[in-house]
Amino acid sequence: MSYIRRPGLGALAMAAIGVTVAASSASAAKVPSAKAAKNISVVYIPGLTGNPFYSTVACGAAVEAKKLHVGFSVQGAPTFAVNAQTPVVQAVTARHPSAIMISNDDPKAMIPPLLRAQQAGIKIINIDGDLAEKSVGVTNIQSDNLIGGAMAGQEMQKLTKGHAGSVLIEDNAPGYPISEQRRQGLINYLRKHDPKVKILPIVYTNNEVATAASDVRAAAAAHPDLIGVYTVETNNTQGALTGLEEAHLTGKVKLIGYDTSAPIVAGIRSGKVSADIVQYPYGEGMLGLRDAVLAVQGHKIPREQSQPFVVATKANINTAKVQQFIYKTSCSA
Amino acid sequence: MSASGGATPTAQRSDQPEAEQDARAQARVERRQALARTLNTSPVYMFGVLLCIFVAFTVVNATAFTSVANVQNITLSAAPYLVMAVATTYLMIASGLDLSIGSVLVFANVIEAKVMGAVGGDGTAPVLIGLVAGIGVGAGWGLFNGICVTKLRVPALITTLGTLGAVLGAADLITAGNDIRTVPMSLVNFGADSFLGVSYIVWVAIVVTVVFGLILHLTRFGRHTYIVGSNIEAARRAGINVDRHLLKLYALSGASAGLAGFLALAQFASTTISGHSTDVITVITGVVLGGTSLFGGYGWMVGTVIGILIPITLNNGLIIANVQPFWQQVATGFILIAAVYLDQLKRRSRERA
């Protein structure tokens, strides 16, 4: 994807170490006036419903909407697929809100329905999943998944300390740019910096915790030299956690996850998850809603806005800095 | 289509020779009875349910819900399901079952995109070649299902559950799981354009429904379908080649999934590999809501149209009414159960009468 620039080593180190919450985006400083925002309504359409990451985006946006007295609601489909998301976009467009915040299920196939919404005068804010056509949408807010993957690679190298061995990668299903970049980031990093590590063929789990667990057990049995597991979505991390425990390999085989949930946070606390790449969906939601209001009020917003990460470990999980990144299971918490 | 389609199968059952009566008076009575029967059938009843849903959402937000654009949204969403539901209606009337249609749709979807990309260029030719290939492979998987069911005697539930997984896996093998976008511009335009304010995609669904509705209710092929479903032994003794008839219906089911795959490709300009795992549930729900018996021998094409429109309209309307997404799933589920329950009550009172 063209908008992803491969991070230089310096940039990577910056991202990994110098993570701060204040995203250095121009519009973050600009605060829309609550008075003028009265009759504005914003709808957020997640990639799918019931996912901790997207739910946290919604929480961040809801909090900001309350502050600005903006109408806010969430509408979405239970599956991550364009033919499920398109009817939702169409129905929301019929209702004609002032702005739509959307986490796109596909960079190309979602263009036509969103173009129609934009032509109807609705401002489009892309969140964690841009479109291939940059004229649709006023901005895209997301963290760079290649960098996230490279950060996971760096952690893996730190944990395995240059030992030879195999690393297993678990993903939901092939064909999603976001998770592909997360995988590629780690693979690129390890190939370059730790060539002794052998990367096993990628295992697909269809987002099933039970499959993720049994696949880890199978891989551990087939490859006694297994030293690390990298899981690029919530359910895979939860499954791998269980699978390693069942195979009595917790701690011996290092587990690095991506995104958080309650069981993953518990796993980090107990050290069963060695490291976890955590994005900042709450901030993406807040920024997205602010930008939606600004766009409706006629302000100009940068087209690309990058959001930070942290690497959560047993050592830092309870610090305030990491805690604000952790995904929320309910907005009030 | 409603009156003729609904009356044909029931009218045959109640021919009562009453030679002494005045022929004209009898005709009048029969006509009135036929009308009463028609009014008391599932499609008419379900049409009432659909109307209620429509009125309710109109009350909630008339400007958004009844706008031309939104009615187009609903019909466009319904079109691929309707194409598959037409074939499923045949199959279920004949006591068959095909759970693999969503996977066959994806497989055909992939083959169509691949073929169109391989033929290359723009214009009608690559699109038509892709369409024929897609319907062909769809019918091929349908035949495979049919052979397993009729010749190898593997139950339809197991056979099509098997192909549900296997066919999707085969599609993933071809694509390594990545969606394909080798779609000619002419197909994208076909998906976006409309005629008389109705999308071409919807026109295809309408034509398929009308043609196959007429075949079901007016031809020998249609009557054989009912007979096979209501009494397979009687069908055999009446000289119907039951196995061959079922084979044709399974092939039709697969071919319909191939056509639905083509419509999805036209709409999204991309294959949608991950998006059809629940299609079969939507289709079977729609067919059953429309009055087709789960046990065969009974069903109407017009009912299927209404049955498919009910869940699609509900989904669209609940978003417009701004109901929280999780409630939508709960509400849709229970409204479906309630609608079929009311239909059952109606049916029972009809049988007592």
XYZ file of C-alpha atoms in Angstrom, chain A residues 8-321:
314
model
C 13.927 3.613 8.919
C 15.687 2.187 11.916
C 15.749 5.572 13.583
C 12.061 6.065 13.163
C 11.454 2.590 14.485
C 13.494 3.230 17.592
C 11.631 6.474 18.100
C 8.329 4.734 17.766
C 9.354 1.969 20.120
C 10.914 4.089 22.810
C 9.709 7.628 22.535
C 6.025 6.838 22.583
C 3.879 9.608 23.879
C 0.144 10.028 23.897
C 0.163 13.463 22.350
C -0.055 12.613 18.697
C 1.816 15.317 16.885
C -0.962 16.102 14.474
C -1.941 19.597 13.548
C -5.634 19.236 14.327
C -5.084 17.740 17.752
C -4.269 21.198 18.993
C -7.259 22.718 17.274
C -10.371 22.317 19.385
C -13.762 22.841 17.812
C -16.113 25.209 19.570
C -18.870 23.395 21.387
C -21.349 26.180 20.788
C -21.242 25.883 17.010
C -21.298 22.074 17.188
C -24.881 21.823 18.476
C -26.697 20.419 15.453
C -23.945 18.088 14.340
C -24.423 14.321 14.352
C -21.675 11.755 13.832
C -22.001 8.011 13.208
C -19.107 5.587 13.689
C -19.103 2.424 11.535
C -16.578 -0.126 12.910
C -14.981 -2.887 10.817
C -17.172 -5.273 12.754
C -19.188 -5.055 15.969
C -18.078 -6.558 19.268
C -14.336 -6.091 18.793
C -12.400 -4.504 21.703
C -10.318 -2.281 19.419
C -13.293 -0.795 17.562
C -15.353 -0.558 20.753
C -12.583 1.518 22.300
C -12.550 3.832 19.267
C -16.288 4.273 19.882
C -15.693 4.997 23.590
C -13.139 7.697 22.806
C -15.459 9.264 20.265
C -18.468 9.092 22.598
C -16.607 10.890 25.390
C -15.510 13.632 23.011
C -19.022 13.905 21.542
C -20.488 14.467 24.986
C -17.974 17.216 25.658
C -18.814 18.981 22.404
C -22.589 18.338 22.622
C -22.530 16.433 19.359
C -24.956 13.614 18.555
C -23.058 10.312 18.296
C -24.027 6.711 17.571
C -22.455 3.473 16.361
C -23.788 1.301 13.537
C -22.083 -1.815 12.225
C -22.305 -5.382 10.980
C -21.203 -8.481 12.914
C -18.826 -9.705 10.172
C -15.695 -8.086 8.754
C -16.642 -8.048 5.052
C -17.456 -5.405 2.439
C -20.798 -6.920 1.561
C -21.751 -6.676 5.237
C -20.406 -3.142 5.705
C -21.821 -1.661 2.482
C -25.539 -1.947 3.416
C -24.716 -0.321 6.763
C -23.023 2.625 5.031
C -25.977 2.929 2.652
C -28.575 2.945 5.420
C -26.574 5.436 7.481
C -26.219 7.650 4.400
C -30.014 7.604 4.004
C -30.264 9.035 7.511
C -27.826 11.765 6.504
C -25.655 12.500 9.559
C -23.156 15.397 9.393
C -20.175 13.045 9.377
C -19.318 9.333 9.227
C -16.291 7.905 11.003
C -15.489 4.529 9.458
C -12.981 1.709 9.864
C -13.047 0.397 6.297
C -13.249 -3.335 5.614
C -11.595 -2.909 2.212
C -9.502 -0.076 0.739
C -11.128 -0.329 -2.713
C -14.561 -1.888 -2.463
C -15.707 0.638 0.143
C -14.998 3.578 -2.185
C -18.335 3.667 -4.108
C -20.727 3.743 -1.107
C -18.555 6.292 0.730
C -18.188 8.407 -2.390
C -21.991 8.526 -2.557
C -22.131 9.593 1.087
C -19.503 12.269 0.467
C -21.415 13.527 -2.572
C -24.484 13.802 -0.351
C -22.490 16.262 1.775
C -21.463 13.910 4.590
C -17.859 14.305 5.836
C -15.936 11.022 5.888
C -13.294 10.334 8.547
C -11.321 7.110 7.949
C -10.168 5.392 11.121
C -7.620 2.555 11.105
C -8.137 1.544 7.476
C -7.815 4.082 4.672
C -9.273 3.998 1.172
C -7.158 3.643 -1.972
C -8.835 6.775 -3.334
C -7.544 9.680 -1.258
C -10.171 12.144 -2.495
C -12.770 10.206 -0.485
C -12.526 11.108 3.166
C -10.974 14.180 4.764
C -8.442 12.241 6.829
C -7.147 8.822 7.842
C -6.203 8.236 11.452
C -4.277 5.055 12.232
C -1.095 3.610 13.565
C 1.416 2.175 11.119
C 1.029 -1.581 11.183
C 4.440 -2.170 9.565
C 6.070 -0.284 12.420
C 3.946 -2.232 14.918
C 5.107 -5.480 13.340
C 8.730 -4.328 13.412
C 8.354 -3.445 17.093
C 7.135 -6.998 17.673
C 10.202 -8.237 15.772
C 12.479 -6.166 17.962
C 10.845 -7.595 21.098
C 11.142 -11.119 19.726
C 14.867 -10.610 19.115
C 15.312 -9.237 22.636
C 13.492 -12.221 24.139
C 15.136 -14.971 22.137
C 18.570 -13.387 22.559
C 19.884 -14.599 19.257
C 19.141 -18.288 19.851
C 18.393 -20.340 16.790
C 14.827 -21.647 16.604
C 11.435 -21.402 14.984
C 8.846 -18.663 15.308
C 5.159 -19.307 14.604
C 2.854 -16.540 13.338
C -0.905 -16.836 13.836
C -3.355 -14.741 11.850
C -7.134 -14.829 11.293
C -7.372 -15.264 7.542
C -5.299 -14.346 4.526
C -5.982 -11.231 2.484
C -6.306 -8.418 5.019
C -3.788 -5.585 4.431
C -3.707 -4.582 8.112
C -2.679 -7.982 9.459
C -0.428 -8.635 6.466
C 1.577 -5.511 7.382
C 1.776 -6.614 11.003
C 3.200 -9.952 9.871
C 5.505 -8.426 7.303
C 6.875 -5.916 9.809
C 8.052 -8.719 12.080
C 9.319 -10.897 9.236
C 11.324 -8.028 7.705
C 12.854 -7.133 11.035
C 13.868 -10.673 11.977
C 15.223 -11.493 8.502
C 17.479 -8.461 8.757
C 18.535 -8.560 12.391
C 18.139 -12.155 13.492
C 18.674 -14.471 10.504
C 19.086 -17.516 12.772
C 15.365 -17.481 13.498
C 13.306 -19.676 11.192
C 9.815 -18.391 10.443
C 7.276 -21.203 10.098
C 4.453 -21.076 7.515
C 1.688 -18.750 8.709
C -1.232 -20.432 10.466
C -4.775 -19.121 9.907
C -7.309 -19.551 12.696
C -10.475 -17.870 11.363
C -10.546 -15.752 14.499
C -11.253 -18.850 16.638
C -9.673 -18.981 20.102
C -9.895 -22.775 20.202
C -8.199 -23.156 16.803
C -5.448 -20.757 17.841
C -4.816 -22.882 20.948
C -4.733 -26.248 19.184
C -2.554 -24.890 16.365
C 0.049 -23.704 18.868
C 0.071 -27.137 20.499
C 0.467 -28.779 17.107
C 3.316 -26.454 16.129
C 5.096 -27.079 19.441
C 4.843 -30.832 18.906
C 6.045 -30.627 15.311
C 8.876 -28.176 15.986
C 10.699 -28.844 19.264
C 12.884 -25.809 18.507
C 9.875 -23.459 18.762
C 11.069 -20.366 20.605
C 8.421 -17.778 19.850
C 4.793 -17.238 18.854
C 3.546 -13.988 17.350
C -0.220 -13.459 17.209
C -1.541 -10.518 15.230
C -5.110 -10.292 16.581
C -6.888 -10.512 19.924
C -8.429 -13.986 19.663
C -5.205 -15.545 18.419
C -3.286 -14.145 21.379
C -5.900 -15.495 23.788
C -5.829 -18.896 22.104
C -2.018 -19.096 21.952
C -1.859 -18.204 25.637
C -4.046 -21.207 26.457
C -2.283 -23.468 23.959
C 1.168 -22.795 25.452
C -0.162 -23.430 28.943
C -1.691 -26.732 27.878
C 1.611 -27.764 26.291
C 3.468 -26.683 29.476
C 5.574 -24.293 27.442
C 4.534 -20.997 29.035
C 7.619 -18.860 29.482
C 9.812 -21.269 27.533
C 8.160 -20.261 24.267
C 7.844 -16.475 24.144
C 4.451 -15.094 23.171
C 4.081 -11.671 21.578
C 0.579 -10.385 20.903
C -1.059 -7.473 19.150
C -4.055 -5.577 20.619
C -5.457 -6.181 24.088
C -8.453 -7.728 25.845
C -9.086 -8.590 29.490
C -7.498 -12.093 29.262
C -4.485 -10.671 27.399
C -3.930 -7.974 30.035
C -4.115 -10.674 32.709
C -1.606 -12.665 30.656
C 0.789 -9.720 30.486
C 0.499 -9.171 34.246
C 1.376 -12.799 34.971
C 4.173 -12.804 32.402
C 2.508 -15.446 30.217
C 2.373 -12.911 27.397
C 5.958 -11.684 27.099
C 5.127 -8.512 25.194
C 2.097 -7.015 23.495
C 1.841 -4.279 20.868
C -0.901 -1.913 21.971
C -2.381 0.720 19.694
C -4.251 3.788 20.868
C -7.853 3.341 19.670
C -9.234 5.576 22.407
C -7.141 8.440 21.073
C -8.124 7.593 17.490
C -11.775 7.858 18.502
C -11.316 11.188 20.279
C -9.275 12.670 17.453
C -11.669 11.277 14.841
C -14.679 12.874 16.433
C -12.921 16.204 16.887
C -11.856 16.125 13.258
C -15.384 15.239 12.167
C -16.723 18.339 13.897
C -13.919 20.504 12.528
C -14.534 19.217 9.010
C -18.255 19.934 9.271
C -17.386 23.452 10.452
C -15.250 23.907 7.351
C -11.754 23.557 8.811
C -8.939 21.867 6.929
C -7.514 18.654 8.373
C -4.275 16.797 7.481
C -5.053 13.835 5.180
C -2.785 11.387 7.063
C -2.568 11.290 10.842
C -0.438 8.686 12.553
C -1.166 7.429 16.046
C 1.323 6.055 18.588
C 1.828 2.584 20.121
C 3.253 1.128 23.289
C 4.837 -2.237 23.934
C 3.173 -3.540 27.077
C 5.160 -5.950 29.265
C 4.914 -7.310 32.811
C 7.271 -4.530 33.902
C 5.259 -1.594 32.601
C 1.636 -2.809 32.408
C 0.570 -1.043 35.607
C 2.089 2.326 34.745
C -0.313 5.139 33.946
C 1.329 5.663 30.578
